[in-house]
Tab-separated table of C-alpha atoms in Angstrom:
chain	number	residue	atom	x	y	z
A	1	MET	CA	-3.743	101.652	-128.978
A	2	ASP	CA	-6.257	104.442	-128.638
A	3	PHE	CA	-8.999	105.041	-126.152
A	4	ALA	CA	-11.384	107.978	-126.031
A	5	THR	CA	-10.665	110.499	-123.288
A	6	ILE	CA	-13.838	112.257	-122.190
A	7	LEU	CA	-13.687	115.345	-119.979
A	8	SER	CA	-17.101	116.010	-118.521
A	9	HIS	CA	-17.851	119.682	-117.769
A	10	PRO	CA	-14.237	120.813	-117.537
A	11	GLN	CA	-13.772	124.316	-116.170
A	12	MET	CA	-10.304	125.782	-116.734
A	13	GLY	CA	-8.925	125.872	-120.254
A	14	GLU	CA	-5.431	125.398	-118.812
A	15	ASN	CA	-6.447	121.996	-117.480
A	16	ILE	CA	-7.924	120.957	-120.825
A	17	GLY	CA	-4.679	121.948	-122.551
A	18	ALA	CA	-2.516	120.134	-120.009
A	19	SER	CA	-4.747	117.075	-120.361
A	20	ALA	CA	-4.237	117.126	-124.147
A	21	ARG	CA	-0.485	117.245	-123.565
A	22	ALA	CA	-0.648	114.278	-121.192
A	23	MET	CA	-2.766	112.348	-123.703
A	24	LYS	CA	-0.181	112.954	-126.412
A	25	ASN	CA	2.582	111.761	-124.047
A	26	CYS	CA	0.705	108.517	-123.658
A	27	GLY	CA	-0.203	108.063	-127.314
A	28	LEU	CA	-3.887	108.936	-126.884
A	29	SER	CA	-5.551	111.208	-129.451
A	30	ASP	CA	-9.342	111.025	-129.166
A	31	LEU	CA	-10.341	113.941	-126.914
A	32	ARG	CA	-14.017	114.605	-126.245
A	33	LEU	CA	-15.298	117.551	-124.238
A	34	VAL	CA	-18.714	117.634	-122.620
A	35	ALA	CA	-20.003	121.196	-122.242
A	36	PRO	CA	-16.742	122.957	-121.396
A	37	ARG	CA	-17.571	125.881	-119.090
A	38	ASP	CA	-15.755	128.584	-121.067
A	39	GLY	CA	-16.879	127.492	-124.533
A	40	TRP	CA	-14.762	126.134	-127.332
A	41	PRO	CA	-12.176	126.735	-128.742
A	42	ASN	CA	-10.339	128.151	-125.738
A	43	PRO	CA	-7.002	130.033	-126.092
A	44	ALA	CA	-6.049	129.157	-122.490
A	45	ALA	CA	-6.142	125.496	-123.466
A	46	GLU	CA	-3.948	126.070	-126.501
A	47	ALA	CA	-1.341	127.854	-124.399
A	48	MET	CA	-0.900	124.736	-122.221
A	49	ALA	CA	-1.113	121.989	-124.821
A	50	SER	CA	2.556	122.086	-125.893
A	51	GLY	CA	3.261	119.000	-128.030
A	52	GLY	CA	-0.373	117.977	-127.633
A	53	ALA	CA	-1.658	120.808	-129.860
A	54	ASP	CA	-2.865	118.337	-132.497
A	55	VAL	CA	-4.865	116.411	-129.896
A	56	LEU	CA	-6.504	119.662	-128.839
A	57	ALA	CA	-7.210	120.704	-132.416
A	58	GLY	CA	-8.983	117.414	-132.993
A	59	ALA	CA	-11.147	117.663	-129.878
A	60	ARG	CA	-14.899	117.219	-130.347
A	61	VAL	CA	-17.498	118.942	-128.205
A	62	PHE	CA	-20.707	117.280	-127.011
A	63	ALA	CA	-23.678	118.550	-125.054
A	64	THR	CA	-24.021	115.512	-122.805
A	65	THR	CA	-21.846	112.670	-121.564
A	66	ALA	CA	-24.309	110.207	-123.055
A	67	GLU	CA	-23.688	111.629	-126.521
A	68	ALA	CA	-19.934	111.790	-125.993
A	69	THR	CA	-19.754	108.130	-125.044
A	70	ALA	CA	-22.426	106.701	-127.316
A	71	ASP	CA	-20.076	104.759	-129.609
A	72	LEU	CA	-17.959	103.239	-126.830
A	73	THR	CA	-18.207	99.665	-125.636
A	74	LEU	CA	-16.291	99.881	-122.359
A	75	LEU	CA	-16.363	102.979	-120.190
A	76	VAL	CA	-14.010	103.551	-117.282
A	77	ALA	CA	-14.889	106.358	-114.852
A	78	THR	CA	-12.269	107.924	-112.602
A	79	THR	CA	-13.543	109.203	-109.300
A	80	ALA	CA	-12.194	110.159	-105.911
A	81	ARG	CA	-15.455	109.421	-104.157
A	82	GLN	CA	-16.166	106.842	-101.535
A	83	ARG	CA	-16.733	103.385	-102.927
A	84	SER	CA	-20.274	102.053	-103.045
A	85	GLN	CA	-21.656	98.556	-103.327
A	86	THR	CA	-22.949	98.875	-106.824
A	87	GLN	CA	-19.956	99.594	-108.977
A	88	GLN	CA	-17.170	97.402	-110.180
A	89	TYR	CA	-14.055	98.992	-108.708
A	90	MET	CA	-10.562	98.604	-110.044
A	91	THR	CA	-7.162	100.187	-109.541
A	92	PRO	CA	-5.893	102.196	-112.535
A	93	ARG	CA	-3.610	99.286	-113.416
A	94	GLU	CA	-6.426	96.763	-113.440
A	95	ALA	CA	-8.681	99.081	-115.428
A	96	ALA	CA	-5.953	99.721	-118.000
A	97	ALA	CA	-5.448	95.990	-118.462
A	98	ALA	CA	-9.196	95.596	-118.905
A	99	LEU	CA	-9.251	98.353	-121.554
A	100	VAL	CA	-6.385	96.817	-123.515
A	101	ALA	CA	-7.915	93.353	-123.339
A	102	HIS	CA	-11.219	94.792	-124.446
A	103	GLN	CA	-9.660	96.560	-127.422
A	104	ASN	CA	-7.890	93.370	-128.409
A	105	THR	CA	-11.241	91.705	-128.804
A	106	GLY	CA	-12.447	94.505	-131.088
A	107	GLY	CA	-14.080	96.712	-128.454
A	108	ARG	CA	-13.814	100.468	-128.104
A	109	GLY	CA	-12.912	101.841	-124.688
A	110	GLY	CA	-13.056	105.248	-123.087
A	111	LEU	CA	-11.789	107.051	-119.991
A	112	LEU	CA	-14.208	109.441	-118.329
A	113	PHE	CA	-13.084	112.286	-116.066
A	114	GLY	CA	-15.227	114.745	-114.137
A	115	GLY	CA	-14.830	118.508	-113.926
A	116	GLU	CA	-12.536	120.233	-111.425
A	117	ARG	CA	-15.187	121.244	-108.945
A	118	ALA	CA	-17.856	118.581	-108.840
A	119	GLY	CA	-16.303	115.504	-110.411
A	120	LEU	CA	-18.672	113.016	-112.007
A	121	THR	CA	-22.376	112.748	-111.218
A	122	ASN	CA	-23.797	109.535	-109.807
A	123	ASP	CA	-25.460	108.929	-113.159
A	124	GLU	CA	-22.219	109.278	-115.067
A	125	VAL	CA	-20.548	106.810	-112.729
A	126	ALA	CA	-23.476	104.444	-113.047
A	127	ASP	CA	-23.122	104.409	-116.825
A	128	ALA	CA	-19.515	103.280	-116.616
A	129	ASN	CA	-18.569	99.611	-116.686
A	130	ILE	CA	-15.693	100.132	-114.320
A	131	THR	CA	-15.054	102.740	-111.651
A	132	VAL	CA	-11.434	103.482	-110.953
A	133	ASN	CA	-10.337	104.068	-107.403
A	134	VAL	CA	-6.815	105.509	-107.269
A	135	PRO	CA	-4.996	104.296	-104.156
A	136	LEU	CA	-3.187	107.558	-103.417
A	137	ASN	CA	-2.201	108.930	-100.036
A	138	PRO	CA	-5.464	108.993	-98.061
A	139	GLU	CA	-4.325	112.235	-96.411
A	140	PHE	CA	-4.386	113.971	-99.791
A	141	ALA	CA	-5.727	111.950	-102.706
A	142	SER	CA	-7.017	114.801	-104.868
A	143	LEU	CA	-5.390	114.889	-108.293
A	144	ASN	CA	-5.431	117.824	-110.658
A	145	LEU	CA	-7.417	116.974	-113.833
A	146	ALA	CA	-4.357	116.726	-116.087
A	147	GLN	CA	-2.516	114.646	-113.467
A	148	ALA	CA	-5.443	112.212	-113.433
A	149	VAL	CA	-5.382	112.026	-117.237
A	150	LEU	CA	-1.627	111.394	-117.206
A	151	LEU	CA	-1.913	108.689	-114.563
A	152	MET	CA	-4.643	106.806	-116.418
A	153	GLY	CA	-3.015	107.381	-119.808
A	154	TRP	CA	0.294	106.127	-118.478
A	155	GLU	CA	-1.287	102.962	-117.101
A	156	CYS	CA	-3.029	102.352	-120.427
A	157	ARG	CA	0.217	102.837	-122.302
A	158	MET	CA	2.071	100.472	-119.952
A	159	ALA	CA	-0.695	97.881	-120.243
A	160	TRP	CA	-0.464	98.151	-124.002
A	161	LEU	CA	3.343	97.912	-124.002
A	162	GLU	CA	3.109	94.890	-121.697
A	163	TYR	CA	0.782	93.342	-124.196
A	164	GLN	CA	3.213	94.091	-127.046
A	165	LYS	CA	6.058	92.684	-124.981
A	166	ASN	CA	4.180	89.466	-124.436
A	167	LEU	CA	3.943	89.289	-128.201
A	168	GLY	CA	7.736	89.424	-128.373
A	169	GLY	CA	8.448	93.160	-128.391
A	170	ASP	CA	10.828	95.254	-126.273
A	171	MET	CA	9.273	98.019	-124.192
A	172	LEU	CA	12.223	100.369	-124.464
A	173	ALA	CA	13.078	99.389	-128.044
A	174	GLU	CA	12.025	102.723	-129.493
A	175	ASN	CA	14.851	104.345	-127.592
A	176	ALA	CA	17.454	101.619	-127.863
A	177	PRO	CA	21.200	102.243	-127.708
A	178	ASP	CA	23.050	101.811	-130.979
A	179	ALA	CA	24.665	98.371	-131.273
A	180	ALA	CA	27.629	96.842	-129.432
A	181	ALA	CA	26.273	96.249	-125.909
A	182	THR	CA	27.393	92.636	-126.281
A	183	PRO	CA	27.341	91.037	-122.865
A	184	ALA	CA	30.672	89.586	-121.793
A	185	THR	CA	31.034	85.820	-121.952
A	186	LEU	CA	31.975	83.893	-118.837
A	187	ASP	CA	35.265	83.256	-120.554
A	188	GLU	CA	36.006	86.956	-120.907
A	189	ARG	CA	35.037	87.485	-117.308
A	190	ALA	CA	37.280	84.632	-116.138
A	191	TYR	CA	40.215	86.071	-118.067
A	192	PHE	CA	39.796	89.393	-116.287
A	193	PHE	CA	39.349	87.784	-112.872
A	194	ASP	CA	42.517	85.735	-113.377
A	195	ALA	CA	44.479	88.860	-114.263
A	196	LEU	CA	43.095	90.636	-111.222
A	197	GLU	CA	43.732	87.711	-108.874
A	198	ALA	CA	47.367	87.445	-109.962
A	199	ARG	CA	47.971	91.097	-109.136
A	200	LEU	CA	46.123	90.865	-105.840
A	201	GLY	CA	48.181	87.850	-104.867
A	202	ALA	CA	51.439	89.631	-105.706
A	203	GLY	CA	50.231	92.680	-103.791
A	204	GLY	CA	49.580	90.715	-100.602
A	205	PHE	CA	45.833	91.238	-100.726
A	206	PHE	CA	44.928	87.783	-99.461
A	207	ALA	CA	45.622	87.570	-95.738
A	208	SER	CA	45.880	83.793	-95.857
A	209	PRO	CA	45.818	81.294	-98.717
A	210	ASP	CA	42.777	79.666	-97.085
A	211	MET	CA	40.778	82.805	-97.525
A	212	GLN	CA	41.746	83.469	-101.116
A	213	PRO	CA	38.878	81.552	-102.797
A	214	VAL	CA	36.247	83.164	-100.533
A	215	ILE	CA	37.634	86.624	-101.107
A	216	MET	CA	37.807	86.109	-104.852
A	217	ARG	CA	34.189	84.974	-104.904
A	218	ASN	CA	33.210	88.187	-103.129
A	219	ILE	CA	35.192	90.250	-105.608
A	220	LYS	CA	33.617	88.465	-108.551
A	221	GLY	CA	30.258	89.252	-106.999
A	222	ILE	CA	31.014	92.966	-107.156
A	223	PHE	CA	31.608	92.833	-110.895
A	224	ASN	CA	29.069	90.203	-111.823
A	225	LYS	CA	26.251	92.209	-110.289
A	226	ALA	CA	26.960	94.738	-113.024
A	227	ASN	CA	26.246	92.383	-115.942
A	228	LEU	CA	29.385	93.567	-117.700
A	229	THR	CA	29.646	93.954	-121.439
A	230	SER	CA	32.667	92.867	-123.479
A	231	GLN	CA	33.605	96.507	-123.883
A	232	GLU	CA	33.507	97.043	-120.133
A	233	ILE	CA	35.789	94.055	-119.550
A	234	GLN	CA	38.272	95.667	-121.953
A	235	THR	CA	37.994	98.888	-119.968
A	236	LEU	CA	38.713	97.025	-116.724
A	237	HIS	CA	41.857	95.476	-118.249
A	238	GLY	CA	42.950	98.978	-119.242
A	239	ILE	CA	42.297	100.183	-115.713
A	240	LEU	CA	44.524	97.446	-114.258
A	241	LYS	CA	47.403	98.436	-116.539
A	242	ALA	CA	46.985	102.144	-115.821
A	243	ILE	CA	47.086	101.637	-112.054
A	244	GLU	CA	50.295	99.617	-112.405
A	245	LYS	CA	51.840	102.277	-114.580
A	246	SER	CA	50.849	104.928	-112.068
A	247	ALA	CA	52.445	102.967	-109.214
A	248	LYS	CA	55.736	102.494	-111.050
A	249	LYS	CA	56.079	106.138	-111.857
A	250	PRO	CA	58.757	107.915	-109.790
A	251	LYS	CA	57.030	110.299	-107.386
B	1	MET	CA	7.684	104.147	-97.734
B	2	ASP	CA	9.620	107.311	-98.366
B	3	PHE	CA	12.216	108.177	-100.950
B	4	ALA	CA	14.016	111.474	-101.379
B	5	THR	CA	12.830	113.533	-104.338
B	6	ILE	CA	15.636	115.711	-105.661
B	7	LEU	CA	14.894	118.495	-108.146
B	8	SER	CA	18.135	119.640	-109.745
B	9	HIS	CA	18.151	123.289	-110.846
B	10	PRO	CA	14.386	123.691	-111.097
B	11	GLN	CA	13.283	126.900	-112.765
B	12	MET	CA	9.614	127.760	-112.253
B	13	GLY	CA	8.252	127.925	-108.737
B	14	GLU	CA	4.902	126.714	-110.074
B	15	ASN	CA	6.516	123.435	-111.084
B	16	ILE	CA	8.172	123.004	-107.699
B	17	GLY	CA	4.801	123.549	-106.012
B	18	ALA	CA	3.004	121.145	-108.334
B	19	SER	CA	5.773	118.590	-107.732
B	20	ALA	CA	5.255	118.898	-103.965
B	21	ARG	CA	1.539	118.302	-104.500
B	22	ALA	CA	2.250	115.193	-106.584
B	23	MET	CA	4.679	113.934	-103.933
B	24	LYS	CA	2.014	114.319	-101.265
B	25	ASN	CA	-0.496	112.435	-103.465
B	26	CYS	CA	1.947	109.556	-103.562
B	27	GLY	CA	2.957	109.650	-99.894
B	28	LEU	CA	6.437	111.109	-100.451
B	29	SER	CA	7.701	113.875	-98.169
B	30	ASP	CA	11.471	114.346	-98.498
B	31	LEU	CA	11.888	117.171	-101.047
B	32	ARG	CA	15.397	118.428	-101.855
B	33	LEU	CA	16.078	121.338	-104.164
B	34	VAL	CA	19.420	121.904	-105.860
B	35	ALA	CA	20.025	125.584	-106.614
B	36	PRO	CA	16.469	126.604	-107.529
B	37	ARG	CA	16.724	129.404	-110.113
B	38	ASP	CA	14.471	131.898	-108.352
B	39	GLY	CA	15.800	131.357	-104.843
B	40	TRP	CA	13.954	129.932	-101.871
B	41	PRO	CA	11.329	130.178	-100.466
B	42	ASN	CA	9.265	130.959	-103.550
B	43	PRO	CA	5.659	132.243	-103.312
B	44	ALA	CA	4.847	130.860	-106.784
B	45	ALA	CA	5.602	127.376	-105.464
B	46	GLU	CA	3.361	127.859	-102.450
B	47	ALA	CA	0.453	128.908	-104.660
B	48	MET	CA	0.589	125.592	-106.538
B	49	ALA	CA	1.310	123.170	-103.695
B	50	SER	CA	-2.319	122.730	-102.590
B	51	GLY	CA	-2.453	119.773	-100.169
B	52	GLY	CA	1.329	119.380	-100.511
B	53	ALA	CA	2.066	122.587	-98.583
B	54	ASP	CA	3.716	120.649	-95.752
B	55	VAL	CA	6.032	118.868	-98.203
B	56	LEU	CA	7.041	122.245	-99.605
B	57	ALA	CA	7.567	123.730	-96.149
B	58	GLY	CA	9.926	120.885	-95.301
B	59	ALA	CA	12.000	121.226	-98.485
B	60	ARG	CA	15.762	121.531	-98.051
B	61	VAL	CA	18.001	123.503	-100.409
B	62	PHE	CA	21.462	122.364	-101.504
B	63	ALA	CA	24.142	123.979	-103.642
B	64	THR	CA	25.038	120.846	-105.601
B	65	THR	CA	23.439	117.540	-106.524
B	66	ALA	CA	26.352	115.731	-104.875
B	67	GLU	CA	25.488	117.365	-101.535
B	68	ALA	CA	21.764	116.727	-101.991
B	69	THR	CA	22.337	113.014	-102.595
B	70	ALA	CA	25.329	112.338	-100.333
B	71	ASP	CA	23.406	110.237	-97.802
B	72	LEU	CA	21.512	108.126	-100.349
B	73	THR	CA	22.387	104.563	-101.274
B	74	LEU	CA	20.356	104.064	-104.454
B	75	LEU	CA	19.859	106.898	-106.885
B	76	VAL	CA	17.379	106.752	-109.755
B	77	ALA	CA	17.716	109.411	-112.465
B	78	THR	CA	14.848	110.259	-114.789
B	79	THR	CA	15.890	111.395	-118.237
B	80	ALA	CA	14.343	111.761	-121.667
B	81	ARG	CA	17.647	111.405	-123.464
B	82	GLN	CA	18.762	108.668	-125.811
B	83	ARG	CA	19.966	105.523	-124.101
B	84	SER	CA	23.696	104.910	-123.937
B	85	GLN	CA	25.744	101.796	-123.346
B	86	THR	CA	26.979	102.644	-119.924
B	87	GLN	CA	23.923	103.066	-117.749
B	88	GLN	CA	21.562	100.551	-116.296
B	89	TYR	CA	18.179	101.409	-117.817
B	90	MET	CA	14.798	100.557	-116.372
B	91	THR	CA	11.187	101.473	-116.959
B	92	PRO	CA	9.593	103.514	-114.149
B	93	ARG	CA	7.873	100.336	-112.953
B	94	GLU	CA	11.094	98.369	-112.747
B	95	ALA	CA	12.910	101.238	-111.032
B	96	ALA	CA	10.105	101.613	-108.482
B	97	ALA	CA	10.303	97.918	-107.654
B	98	ALA	CA	14.062	98.253	-107.256
B	99	LEU	CA	13.643	101.230	-104.897
B	100	VAL	CA	11.107	99.424	-102.736
B	101	ALA	CA	13.253	96.288	-102.600
B	102	HIS	CA	16.268	98.409	-101.726
B	103	GLN	CA	14.427	100.148	-98.910
B	104	ASN	CA	13.288	96.810	-97.554
B	105	THR	CA	16.929	95.837	-97.050
B	106	GLY	CA	17.653	99.037	-95.122
B	107	GLY	CA	18.792	101.223	-98.009
B	108	ARG	CA	17.864	104.825	-98.705
B	109	GLY	CA	16.668	105.631	-102.198
B	110	GLY	CA	16.163	108.827	-104.125
B	111	LEU	CA	14.547	110.047	-107.331
B	112	LEU	CA	16.506	112.666	-109.258
B	113	PHE	CA	14.851	115.033	-111.753
B	114	GLY	CA	16.495	117.659	-113.942
B	115	GLY	CA	15.378	121.231	-114.502
B	116	GLU	CA	12.798	122.260	-117.086
B	117	ARG	CA	15.196	123.517	-119.714
B	118	ALA	CA	18.316	121.389	-119.617
B	119	GLY	CA	17.372	118.231	-117.725
B	120	LEU	CA	20.172	116.374	-115.971
B	121	THR	CA	23.846	116.702	-116.838
B	122	ASN	CA	25.823	113.690	-118.010
B	123	ASP	CA	27.649	113.715	-114.697
B	124	GLU	CA	24.425	113.645	-112.703
B	125	VAL	CA	23.222	110.657	-114.730
B	126	ALA	CA	26.564	108.906	-114.288
B	127	ASP	CA	26.273	109.164	-110.507
B	128	ALA	CA	22.927	107.363	-110.516
B	129	ASN	CA	22.610	103.591	-110.158
B	130	ILE	CA	19.605	103.395	-112.411
B	131	THR	CA	18.506	105.583	-115.287
B	132	VAL	CA	14.804	105.604	-115.952
B	133	ASN	CA	13.637	105.633	-119.525
B	134	VAL	CA	9.924	106.398	-119.697
B	135	PRO	CA	8.395	104.607	-122.665
B	136	LEU	CA	6.057	107.418	-123.665
B	137	ASN	CA	4.894	108.296	-127.158
B	138	PRO	CA	8.138	108.782	-129.143
B	139	GLU	CA	6.446	111.586	-131.074
B	140	PHE	CA	6.151	113.613	-127.882
B	141	ALA	CA	7.775	112.126	-124.822
B	142	SER	CA	8.510	115.344	-122.935
B	143	LEU	CA	6.831	115.453	-119.524
B	144	ASN	CA	6.298	118.546	-117.455
B	145	LEU	CA	8.400	118.361	-114.258
B	146	ALA	CA	5.437	117.774	-111.933
B	147	GLN	CA	4.002	115.159	-114.328
B	148	ALA	CA	7.332	113.303	-114.183
B	149	VAL	CA	7.299	113.473	-110.373
B	150	LEU	CA	3.723	112.180	-110.285
B	151	LEU	CA	4.491	109.333	-112.659
B	152	MET	CA	7.513	108.146	-110.683
B	153	GLY	CA	5.820	108.740	-107.330
B	154	TRP	CA	2.779	106.795	-108.477
B	155	GLU	CA	4.896	103.854	-109.592
B	156	CYS	CA	6.729	103.876	-106.249
B	157	ARG	CA	3.450	103.951	-104.373
B	158	MET	CA	2.077	101.076	-106.441
B	159	ALA	CA	5.263	99.056	-105.958
B	160	TRP	CA	5.012	99.641	-102.243
B	161	LEU	CA	1.324	98.710	-102.127
B	162	GLU	CA	2.077	95.565	-104.115
B	163	TYR	CA	4.758	94.737	-101.593
B	164	GLN	CA	2.375	95.253	-98.666
B	165	LYS	CA	-0.174	93.093	-100.403
B	166	ASN	CA	2.276	90.274	-100.839
B	167	LEU	CA	3.439	90.548	-97.245
B	168	GLY	CA	1.047	87.898	-95.930
B	169	GLY	CA	3.914	85.517	-95.090
B	170	ASP	CA	7.485	86.163	-94.023
B	171	MET	CA	8.836	84.854	-97.301
B	172	LEU	CA	11.651	87.382	-97.391
B	173	ALA	CA	12.270	87.775	-93.677
B	174	GLU	CA	14.072	84.441	-93.287
B	175	ASN	CA	16.360	85.301	-96.150
B	176	ALA	CA	17.233	88.862	-95.174
B	177	PRO	CA	20.734	90.065	-95.917
B	178	ASP	CA	23.088	90.350	-92.964
B	179	ALA	CA	24.226	93.632	-91.519
B	180	ALA	CA	27.386	93.746	-93.672
B	181	ALA	CA	25.331	94.487	-96.772
B	182	THR	CA	24.922	98.201	-96.016
B	183	PRO	CA	24.669	99.924	-99.374
B	184	ALA	CA	27.347	102.506	-100.082
B	185	THR	CA	26.361	106.158	-100.009
B	186	LEU	CA	26.990	108.359	-103.033
B	187	ASP	CA	29.608	110.094	-100.931
B	188	GLU	CA	31.523	106.841	-100.405
B	189	ARG	CA	31.233	106.091	-104.087
B	190	ALA	CA	32.581	109.542	-105.014
B	191	TYR	CA	35.565	109.010	-102.714
B	192	PHE	CA	36.441	105.775	-104.483
B	193	PHE	CA	35.944	107.230	-107.959
B	194	ASP	CA	38.237	110.140	-107.070
B	195	ALA	CA	40.938	107.746	-105.876
B	196	LEU	CA	40.592	105.670	-109.031
B	197	GLU	CA	40.610	108.686	-111.337
B	198	ALA	CA	43.816	110.024	-109.774
B	199	ARG	CA	45.614	106.742	-110.447
B	200	LEU	CA	44.235	106.437	-113.952
B	201	GLY	CA	45.393	109.965	-114.707
B	202	ALA	CA	48.887	109.249	-113.385
B	203	GLY	CA	48.953	106.013	-115.382
B	204	GLY	CA	48.166	107.746	-118.665
B	205	PHE	CA	44.775	106.075	-119.015
B	206	PHE	CA	43.075	109.104	-120.495
B	207	ALA	CA	44.197	109.549	-124.085
B	208	SER	CA	43.317	113.232	-124.040
B	209	PRO	CA	42.102	115.578	-121.301
B	210	ASP	CA	38.980	116.207	-123.384
B	211	MET	CA	37.951	112.587	-123.120
B	212	GLN	CA	38.564	112.246	-119.384
B	213	PRO	CA	35.039	113.202	-118.217
B	214	VAL	CA	33.389	110.902	-120.754
B	215	ILE	CA	35.633	107.986	-119.889
B	216	MET	CA	35.104	108.504	-116.156
B	217	ARG	CA	31.340	108.514	-116.654
B	218	ASN	CA	31.615	105.195	-118.470
B	219	ILE	CA	33.736	103.763	-115.679
B	220	LYS	CA	31.290	104.962	-113.034
B	221	GLY	CA	28.576	103.217	-115.032
B	222	ILE	CA	30.380	99.907	-114.656
B	223	PHE	CA	30.473	100.176	-110.865
B	224	ASN	CA	27.159	101.937	-110.305
B	225	LYS	CA	25.300	99.175	-112.098
B	226	ALA	CA	26.461	96.909	-109.284
B	227	ASN	CA	24.740	98.835	-106.435
B	228	LEU	CA	27.880	98.560	-104.337
B	229	THR	CA	27.828	98.096	-100.580
B	230	SER	CA	30.057	100.019	-98.182
B	231	GLN	CA	32.018	96.841	-97.662
B	232	GLU	CA	32.538	96.440	-101.386
B	233	ILE	CA	33.798	99.994	-101.690
B	234	GLN	CA	36.331	99.163	-98.966
B	235	THR	CA	37.310	96.078	-100.940
B	236	LEU	CA	37.802	98.157	-104.081
B	237	HIS	CA	40.086	100.550	-102.184
B	238	GLY	CA	42.050	97.527	-100.988
B	239	ILE	CA	42.257	96.252	-104.544
B	240	LEU	CA	43.689	99.570	-105.741
B	241	LYS	CA	46.410	99.429	-103.092
B	242	ALA	CA	47.226	95.785	-103.781
B	243	ILE	CA	47.648	96.377	-107.505
B	244	GLU	CA	50.011	99.257	-106.783
B	245	LYS	CA	52.021	97.134	-104.379
B	246	SER	CA	52.199	94.359	-106.920
B	247	ALA	CA	53.481	96.736	-109.592
B	248	LYS	CA	56.208	98.134	-107.361
B	249	LYS	CA	57.531	94.713	-106.434
B	250	PRO	CA	60.833	93.762	-108.085
B	251	LYS	CA	60.221	90.958	-110.558
């Protein structure tokens, strides 16, 4: 997955750097700057880029938004402004899904962000296929530039991972635990529950024999909610034995 | 919708301020700080809070994470670390849905974030019900603190908006859990874990003192995956006593 990220007339270098970092977090690499206020390159941007330094180093500068977006086939504009009749509005999630679907049919998408002070012009918004309206707290919906980039980048990444997942992948696979999380079989669970029930019976836990099945079902519920692994069932057996040993110990 | 946002040992005031801003964007207001490095209040935080100044002004400071989370019933920890066997892992989207669902049954959820340098301790993660694994670019997955708060806050807001959107009918109302299903607080959970650990220690469960913290974290994982109710914690206490009674009985 990669979509162009276009910052139109960005002002503070710090925000450009933080945006590059957020892009890198989300697996985006194609940064395009339209007439950055303080020129380019900008040391203030480099200081904030952190792991996104390579994204920043690869940034391209354009004089106009039209030039910066010329090769794209689907443009998504992010704006905080009031909605109008003429644009196609989407939430970030819907727009991200549209971008991923578009790329999967061979298209080339881009995310367009306005500068800190003025945002996007009406013309820039009009050139976009989709205008994103972010449903934040209406009392304070203004996002910092890099926060807006992260939010859109994150939604694009999730949309892309969802797409991968539907192809049979695992979203968290890249950070998977190493082996052995074998889920317990119902047999293993039953063996533990039997051992527990025997001790509870001997310990007078069940007020009346009538209630015993109901109470045991509730107890099973406690453990079954946890989707226990085989290893965890072994641990629970060990816990039973240790409590018994503790009780038998002379005090 | 409101969930507690707990920043454990945050370092830079700027990041606390930017986190408060992100919370406000997402409609969150309950900010809790655990031992902020530079004391409190912090002018550097105020300078960055922007529209989130009221969130910052209402922040409460705690000495420990246990105190900051004592009243909560579902704790979600955000961590960049490798996944382990013992925790229940979710994507931010899944965790947000779980928080909203939990709140809709009367529970009180919280989002826990570690400090800039060290993140969360193993013990802090073990006390959480859910560990969030953010599927960012594996080449650079490290989020700035305020970016992490925005990402989780955004997912919570979207989950909540989705829920509102689906609310047309009373699909869930007729099937609401009864009063007995009050989720256990972290305080109640800690009380049970302490009781269990004492017995396990006396019973020789811990092969070596060195391993005791690791083993206890694994055991907490088993129970915390289950999102225990207060009633279930009571049941577990009863189970402990019954097993002891059973062991003491002459055979």
